[in-house]
Amino acid sequence: MSRSKFRVDGIDDLYDKLKDAATMDDVKNVVKLNVAELQEGMQRRASFKGHYEGKKFISPTGTTKRSIRPKIELFGMGGSVKPTTEYASYLEFGTRYMAAQPFVNPAFIVQRYKFIKDLSRLMK
């Protein structure tokens, strides 16, 4: 009667890899959550006043607010949120004819502190 032996080498390495994989999933979840919150913050701040063309007042249409879309990148390890209208930078920074109505930078400033806080919580 022959006996078979079963031996696993590197079980500690496997455990470390699985532990790292769970951590990467947590990081991906933090990135996803913060990208979504950044999108919400930008959309909340994208309430514009309208403008005049000559003597006629033009009401805002909400196109820029609807154009703000998130994009997850780098296999879930990064993301971006941006408006896709051609004139969004004019709204953000203003022109010589109109005052700035920032909505990207204020949302980013608030969200970056939340993002750093969430990542540092994962490191502990």
PDB file of N, CA and C in Angstrom, residues 4 11-12 26 37 41 49 63-64 68 95 120:
ATOM      1  N   SER A   4       0.431   8.608  -0.009  1.00  0.00           N
ATOM      2  CA  SER A   4       0.642   9.881  -0.709  1.00  0.00           C
ATOM      3  C   SER A   4       0.871  10.962   0.318  1.00  0.00           C
ATOM      4  N   ILE A  11       2.756  28.816   2.100  1.00  0.00           N
ATOM      5  CA  ILE A  11       1.432  29.182   2.593  1.00  0.00           C
ATOM      6  C   ILE A  11       1.441  30.584   3.197  1.00  0.00           C
ATOM      7  N   ASP A  12       2.563  30.958   3.818  1.00  0.00           N
ATOM      8  CA  ASP A  12       2.668  32.309   4.380  1.00  0.00           C
ATOM      9  C   ASP A  12       2.632  33.367   3.277  1.00  0.00           C
ATOM     10  N   ASP A  26     -10.354  47.219  -0.662  1.00  0.00           N
ATOM     11  CA  ASP A  26     -10.769  48.310   0.213  1.00  0.00           C
ATOM     12  C   ASP A  26     -10.370  49.659  -0.383  1.00  0.00           C
ATOM     13  N   GLU A  37     -18.774  60.894  -4.427  1.00  0.00           N
ATOM     14  CA  GLU A  37     -19.045  62.061  -3.586  1.00  0.00           C
ATOM     15  C   GLU A  37     -18.556  63.354  -4.246  1.00  0.00           C
ATOM     16  N   GLY A  41     -20.841  66.581  -5.112  1.00  0.00           N
ATOM     17  CA  GLY A  41     -20.462  67.913  -4.653  1.00  0.00           C
ATOM     18  C   GLY A  41     -20.370  68.911  -5.796  1.00  0.00           C
ATOM     19  N   LYS A  49     -26.256  81.265 -12.301  1.00  0.00           N
ATOM     20  CA  LYS A  49     -27.155  82.408 -12.213  1.00  0.00           C
ATOM     21  C   LYS A  49     -27.800  82.803 -13.533  1.00  0.00           C
ATOM     22  N   THR A  63     -27.242  72.279 -18.387  1.00  0.00           N
ATOM     23  CA  THR A  63     -26.444  71.371 -19.222  1.00  0.00           C
ATOM     24  C   THR A  63     -25.111  71.028 -18.568  1.00  0.00           C
ATOM     25  N   THR A  64     -24.445  72.008 -17.995  1.00  0.00           N
ATOM     26  CA  THR A  64     -23.154  71.740 -17.347  1.00  0.00           C
ATOM     27  C   THR A  64     -23.337  70.819 -16.150  1.00  0.00           C
ATOM     28  N   ILE A  68     -21.573  66.607 -15.799  1.00  0.00           N
ATOM     29  CA  ILE A  68     -20.540  66.196 -14.840  1.00  0.00           C
ATOM     30  C   ILE A  68     -20.627  64.691 -14.653  1.00  0.00           C
ATOM     31  N   THR A  95     -14.818  85.286 -17.100  1.00  0.00           N
ATOM     32  CA  THR A  95     -14.217  85.960 -18.251  1.00  0.00           C
ATOM     33  C   THR A  95     -14.162  87.443 -17.926  1.00  0.00           C
ATOM     34  N   SER A 120      -6.051  57.089   5.068  1.00  0.00           N
ATOM     35  CA  SER A 120      -5.242  56.930   6.272  1.00  0.00           C
ATOM     36  C   SER A 120      -5.915  55.972   7.261  1.00  0.00           C
TER      37      SER A 120
END
